[in-house]
Amino acid sequence: MLVICEECAKKYNVDESQIKGTRARFTCQKCGHCIIVRKPDLTAATRVQAETAPAPPSV
């Protein structure tokens, strides 16, 4: 997942599998800003896909 510092716009590539729990916090190496990353909610993503998928034909 791409994370961008809100203060200096430095980009970080964060591996979601390394986030334990629902969020992680780290300090920007360029400006020292505290960055909080929230792990994407997979259940919400699958729910959206299910709602937008066409309904199967009824017999």
PDB file of N, CA and C in Angstrom:
ATOM      1  N   MET A   1       0.853  -1.159   0.000  1.00  0.00           N
ATOM      2  CA  MET A   1       0.000   0.000   0.000  1.00  0.00           C
ATOM      3  C   MET A   1       0.904   1.229   0.000  1.00  0.00           C
ATOM      4  N   LEU A   2       0.540   2.224  -0.784  1.00  0.00           N
ATOM      5  CA  LEU A   2       1.293   3.461  -0.873  1.00  0.00           C
ATOM      6  C   LEU A   2       0.814   4.421   0.207  1.00  0.00           C
ATOM      7  N   VAL A   3       1.740   4.927   1.010  1.00  0.00           N
ATOM      8  CA  VAL A   3       1.435   5.884   2.071  1.00  0.00           C
ATOM      9  C   VAL A   3       2.259   7.124   1.802  1.00  0.00           C
ATOM     10  N   ILE A   4       1.605   8.294   1.868  1.00  0.00           N
ATOM     11  CA  ILE A   4       2.281   9.559   1.607  1.00  0.00           C
ATOM     12  C   ILE A   4       2.219  10.421   2.861  1.00  0.00           C
ATOM     13  N   CYS A   5       3.368  10.945   3.287  1.00  0.00           N
ATOM     14  CA  CYS A   5       3.429  11.821   4.456  1.00  0.00           C
ATOM     15  C   CYS A   5       2.613  13.078   4.181  1.00  0.00           C
ATOM     16  N   GLU A   6       1.763  13.438   5.127  1.00  0.00           N
ATOM     17  CA  GLU A   6       0.901  14.614   4.967  1.00  0.00           C
ATOM     18  C   GLU A   6       1.673  15.923   5.061  1.00  0.00           C
ATOM     19  N   GLU A   7       2.858  15.900   5.672  1.00  0.00           N
ATOM     20  CA  GLU A   7       3.637  17.116   5.866  1.00  0.00           C
ATOM     21  C   GLU A   7       4.593  17.410   4.710  1.00  0.00           C
ATOM     22  N   CYS A   8       5.345  16.393   4.264  1.00  0.00           N
ATOM     23  CA  CYS A   8       6.391  16.648   3.261  1.00  0.00           C
ATOM     24  C   CYS A   8       6.185  15.889   1.952  1.00  0.00           C
ATOM     25  N   ALA A   9       5.155  15.038   1.877  1.00  0.00           N
ATOM     26  CA  ALA A   9       4.788  14.292   0.670  1.00  0.00           C
ATOM     27  C   ALA A   9       5.778  13.173   0.316  1.00  0.00           C
ATOM     28  N   LYS A  10       6.620  12.751   1.261  1.00  0.00           N
ATOM     29  CA  LYS A  10       7.493  11.604   1.005  1.00  0.00           C
ATOM     30  C   LYS A  10       6.626  10.356   0.903  1.00  0.00           C
ATOM     31  N   LYS A  11       6.952   9.497  -0.056  1.00  0.00           N
ATOM     32  CA  LYS A  11       6.159   8.293  -0.302  1.00  0.00           C
ATOM     33  C   LYS A  11       6.810   7.080   0.347  1.00  0.00           C
ATOM     34  N   TYR A  12       5.966   6.226   0.918  1.00  0.00           N
ATOM     35  CA  TYR A  12       6.410   4.976   1.526  1.00  0.00           C
ATOM     36  C   TYR A  12       5.557   3.842   0.984  1.00  0.00           C
ATOM     37  N   ASN A  13       6.185   2.705   0.768  1.00  0.00           N
ATOM     38  CA  ASN A  13       5.472   1.504   0.360  1.00  0.00           C
ATOM     39  C   ASN A  13       5.376   0.607   1.595  1.00  0.00           C
ATOM     40  N   VAL A  14       4.152   0.427   2.124  1.00  0.00           N
ATOM     41  CA  VAL A  14       3.941  -0.326   3.354  1.00  0.00           C
ATOM     42  C   VAL A  14       3.321  -1.674   3.009  1.00  0.00           C
ATOM     43  N   ASP A  15       3.919  -2.739   3.540  1.00  0.00           N
ATOM     44  CA  ASP A  15       3.401  -4.088   3.342  1.00  0.00           C
ATOM     45  C   ASP A  15       2.268  -4.310   4.347  1.00  0.00           C
ATOM     46  N   GLU A  16       1.033  -4.454   3.851  1.00  0.00           N
ATOM     47  CA  GLU A  16      -0.139  -4.608   4.719  1.00  0.00           C
ATOM     48  C   GLU A  16      -0.038  -5.836   5.618  1.00  0.00           C
ATOM     49  N   SER A  17       0.638  -6.877   5.165  1.00  0.00           N
ATOM     50  CA  SER A  17       0.736  -8.095   5.964  1.00  0.00           C
ATOM     51  C   SER A  17       1.607  -7.890   7.208  1.00  0.00           C
ATOM     52  N   GLN A  18       2.411  -6.838   7.239  1.00  0.00           N
ATOM     53  CA  GLN A  18       3.254  -6.557   8.397  1.00  0.00           C
ATOM     54  C   GLN A  18       2.521  -5.747   9.470  1.00  0.00           C
ATOM     55  N   ILE A  19       1.325  -5.243   9.161  1.00  0.00           N
ATOM     56  CA  ILE A  19       0.554  -4.464  10.127  1.00  0.00           C
ATOM     57  C   ILE A  19      -0.197  -5.420  11.030  1.00  0.00           C
ATOM     58  N   LYS A  20       0.129  -5.388  12.304  1.00  0.00           N
ATOM     59  CA  LYS A  20      -0.564  -6.224  13.283  1.00  0.00           C
ATOM     60  C   LYS A  20      -1.692  -5.389  13.869  1.00  0.00           C
ATOM     61  N   GLY A  21      -2.888  -5.910  13.883  1.00  0.00           N
ATOM     62  CA  GLY A  21      -4.035  -5.143  14.355  1.00  0.00           C
ATOM     63  C   GLY A  21      -4.643  -4.342  13.220  1.00  0.00           C
ATOM     64  N   THR A  22      -5.324  -3.258  13.570  1.00  0.00           N
ATOM     65  CA  THR A  22      -6.033  -2.473  12.566  1.00  0.00           C
ATOM     66  C   THR A  22      -5.250  -1.273  12.065  1.00  0.00           C
ATOM     67  N   ARG A  23      -4.178  -0.888  12.796  1.00  0.00           N
ATOM     68  CA  ARG A  23      -3.401   0.268  12.350  1.00  0.00           C
ATOM     69  C   ARG A  23      -1.956   0.165  12.812  1.00  0.00           C
ATOM     70  N   ALA A  24      -1.109   0.986  12.190  1.00  0.00           N
ATOM     71  CA  ALA A  24       0.300   1.054  12.546  1.00  0.00           C
ATOM     72  C   ALA A  24       0.729   2.514  12.550  1.00  0.00           C
ATOM     73  N   ARG A  25       1.762   2.820  13.306  1.00  0.00           N
ATOM     74  CA  ARG A  25       2.255   4.187  13.402  1.00  0.00           C
ATOM     75  C   ARG A  25       3.761   4.175  13.187  1.00  0.00           C
ATOM     76  N   PHE A  26       4.250   5.131  12.382  1.00  0.00           N
ATOM     77  CA  PHE A  26       5.689   5.281  12.207  1.00  0.00           C
ATOM     78  C   PHE A  26       6.014   6.743  11.950  1.00  0.00           C
ATOM     79  N   THR A  27       7.288   7.072  12.078  1.00  0.00           N
ATOM     80  CA  THR A  27       7.747   8.445  11.915  1.00  0.00           C
ATOM     81  C   THR A  27       8.374   8.622  10.536  1.00  0.00           C
ATOM     82  N   CYS A  28       7.996   9.707   9.860  1.00  0.00           N
ATOM     83  CA  CYS A  28       8.574  10.011   8.553  1.00  0.00           C
ATOM     84  C   CYS A  28      10.068  10.266   8.729  1.00  0.00           C
ATOM     85  N   GLN A  29      10.876   9.613   7.923  1.00  0.00           N
ATOM     86  CA  GLN A  29      12.325   9.749   8.029  1.00  0.00           C
ATOM     87  C   GLN A  29      12.823  11.083   7.488  1.00  0.00           C
ATOM     88  N   LYS A  30      11.998  11.745   6.682  1.00  0.00           N
ATOM     89  CA  LYS A  30      12.421  13.018   6.090  1.00  0.00           C
ATOM     90  C   LYS A  30      12.112  14.209   7.004  1.00  0.00           C
ATOM     91  N   CYS A  31      10.874  14.264   7.550  1.00  0.00           N
ATOM     92  CA  CYS A  31      10.471  15.449   8.312  1.00  0.00           C
ATOM     93  C   CYS A  31      10.136  15.169   9.779  1.00  0.00           C
ATOM     94  N   GLY A  32      10.002  13.895  10.168  1.00  0.00           N
ATOM     95  CA  GLY A  32       9.712  13.563  11.553  1.00  0.00           C
ATOM     96  C   GLY A  32       8.236  13.529  11.907  1.00  0.00           C
ATOM     97  N   HIS A  33       7.367  13.723  10.921  1.00  0.00           N
ATOM     98  CA  HIS A  33       5.922  13.691  11.157  1.00  0.00           C
ATOM     99  C   HIS A  33       5.482  12.280  11.543  1.00  0.00           C
ATOM    100  N   CYS A  34       4.541  12.172  12.481  1.00  0.00           N
ATOM    101  CA  CYS A  34       4.009  10.879  12.902  1.00  0.00           C
ATOM    102  C   CYS A  34       2.912  10.467  11.915  1.00  0.00           C
ATOM    103  N   ILE A  35       3.088   9.312  11.277  1.00  0.00           N
ATOM    104  CA  ILE A  35       2.151   8.813  10.266  1.00  0.00           C
ATOM    105  C   ILE A  35       1.409   7.617  10.840  1.00  0.00           C
ATOM    106  N   ILE A  36       0.086   7.650  10.757  1.00  0.00           N
ATOM    107  CA  ILE A  36      -0.740   6.537  11.205  1.00  0.00           C
ATOM    108  C   ILE A  36      -1.383   5.910   9.977  1.00  0.00           C
ATOM    109  N   VAL A  37      -1.189   4.602   9.831  1.00  0.00           N
ATOM    110  CA  VAL A  37      -1.711   3.864   8.684  1.00  0.00           C
ATOM    111  C   VAL A  37      -2.774   2.910   9.187  1.00  0.00           C
ATOM    112  N   ARG A  38      -3.941   2.952   8.575  1.00  0.00           N
ATOM    113  CA  ARG A  38      -5.008   2.024   8.922  1.00  0.00           C
ATOM    114  C   ARG A  38      -5.054   0.909   7.895  1.00  0.00           C
ATOM    115  N   LYS A  39      -5.154  -0.318   8.382  1.00  0.00           N
ATOM    116  CA  LYS A  39      -5.246  -1.472   7.496  1.00  0.00           C
ATOM    117  C   LYS A  39      -6.610  -1.445   6.815  1.00  0.00           C
ATOM    118  N   PRO A  40      -6.653  -1.641   5.495  1.00  0.00           N
ATOM    119  CA  PRO A  40      -7.946  -1.634   4.799  1.00  0.00           C
ATOM    120  C   PRO A  40      -8.876  -2.711   5.342  1.00  0.00           C
ATOM    121  N   ASP A  41     -10.151  -2.390   5.450  1.00  0.00           N
ATOM    122  CA  ASP A  41     -11.152  -3.333   5.943  1.00  0.00           C
ATOM    123  C   ASP A  41     -11.558  -4.240   4.799  1.00  0.00           C
ATOM    124  N   LEU A  42     -11.133  -5.491   4.841  1.00  0.00           N
ATOM    125  CA  LEU A  42     -11.402  -6.418   3.741  1.00  0.00           C
ATOM    126  C   LEU A  42     -12.873  -6.802   3.677  1.00  0.00           C
ATOM    127  N   THR A  43     -13.556  -6.827   4.805  1.00  0.00           N
ATOM    128  CA  THR A  43     -14.969  -7.199   4.774  1.00  0.00           C
ATOM    129  C   THR A  43     -15.791  -6.134   4.062  1.00  0.00           C
ATOM    130  N   ALA A  44     -15.428  -4.865   4.213  1.00  0.00           N
ATOM    131  CA  ALA A  44     -16.145  -3.797   3.510  1.00  0.00           C
ATOM    132  C   ALA A  44     -15.890  -3.887   2.009  1.00  0.00           C
ATOM    133  N   ALA A  45     -14.665  -4.213   1.627  1.00  0.00           N
ATOM    134  CA  ALA A  45     -14.334  -4.323   0.202  1.00  0.00           C
ATOM    135  C   ALA A  45     -15.102  -5.462  -0.446  1.00  0.00           C
ATOM    136  N   THR A  46     -15.195  -6.595   0.218  1.00  0.00           N
ATOM    137  CA  THR A  46     -15.933  -7.714  -0.365  1.00  0.00           C
ATOM    138  C   THR A  46     -17.430  -7.445  -0.368  1.00  0.00           C
ATOM    139  N   ARG A  47     -17.901  -6.692   0.621  1.00  0.00           N
ATOM    140  CA  ARG A  47     -19.317  -6.338   0.654  1.00  0.00           C
ATOM    141  C   ARG A  47     -19.667  -5.436  -0.527  1.00  0.00           C
ATOM    142  N   VAL A  48     -18.816  -4.480  -0.855  1.00  0.00           N
ATOM    143  CA  VAL A  48     -19.048  -3.587  -1.991  1.00  0.00           C
ATOM    144  C   VAL A  48     -19.041  -4.383  -3.290  1.00  0.00           C
ATOM    145  N   GLN A  49     -18.100  -5.325  -3.410  1.00  0.00           N
ATOM    146  CA  GLN A  49     -18.050  -6.152  -4.614  1.00  0.00           C
ATOM    147  C   GLN A  49     -19.317  -6.985  -4.736  1.00  0.00           C
ATOM    148  N   ALA A  50     -19.825  -7.511  -3.644  1.00  0.00           N
ATOM    149  CA  ALA A  50     -21.036  -8.334  -3.683  1.00  0.00           C
ATOM    150  C   ALA A  50     -22.250  -7.503  -4.068  1.00  0.00           C
ATOM    151  N   GLU A  51     -22.287  -6.240  -3.604  1.00  0.00           N
ATOM    152  CA  GLU A  51     -23.429  -5.380  -3.919  1.00  0.00           C
ATOM    153  C   GLU A  51     -23.420  -4.952  -5.382  1.00  0.00           C
ATOM    154  N   THR A  52     -22.233  -4.794  -5.953  1.00  0.00           N
ATOM    155  CA  THR A  52     -22.160  -4.327  -7.337  1.00  0.00           C
ATOM    156  C   THR A  52     -22.183  -5.468  -8.346  1.00  0.00           C
ATOM    157  N   ALA A  53     -22.012  -6.704  -7.880  1.00  0.00           N
ATOM    158  CA  ALA A  53     -22.033  -7.855  -8.783  1.00  0.00           C
ATOM    159  C   ALA A  53     -23.454  -8.111  -9.241  1.00  0.00           C
ATOM    160  N   PRO A  54     -23.638  -8.512 -10.506  1.00  0.00           N
ATOM    161  CA  PRO A  54     -24.985  -8.807 -10.989  1.00  0.00           C
ATOM    162  C   PRO A  54     -25.568 -10.028 -10.259  1.00  0.00           C
ATOM    163  N   ALA A  55     -26.855  -9.989 -10.041  1.00  0.00           N
ATOM    164  CA  ALA A  55     -27.533 -11.092  -9.364  1.00  0.00           C
ATOM    165  C   ALA A  55     -27.633 -12.291 -10.298  1.00  0.00           C
ATOM    166  N   PRO A  56     -27.478 -13.509  -9.749  1.00  0.00           N
ATOM    167  CA  PRO A  56     -27.574 -14.691 -10.598  1.00  0.00           C
ATOM    168  C   PRO A  56     -29.028 -14.853 -11.085  1.00  0.00           C
ATOM    169  N   PRO A  57     -29.203 -15.395 -12.269  1.00  0.00           N
ATOM    170  CA  PRO A  57     -30.563 -15.571 -12.787  1.00  0.00           C
ATOM    171  C   PRO A  57     -31.340 -16.573 -11.939  1.00  0.00           C
ATOM    172  N   SER A  58     -32.593 -16.266 -11.654  1.00  0.00           N
ATOM    173  CA  SER A  58     -33.404 -17.177 -10.849  1.00  0.00           C
ATOM    174  C   SER A  58     -34.094 -18.190 -11.767  1.00  0.00           C
ATOM    175  N   VAL A  59     -34.261 -19.365 -11.253  1.00  0.00           N
ATOM    176  CA  VAL A  59     -34.818 -20.475 -12.058  1.00  0.00           C
ATOM    177  C   VAL A  59     -36.264 -20.697 -11.740  1.00  0.00           C
TER     178      VAL A  59
END
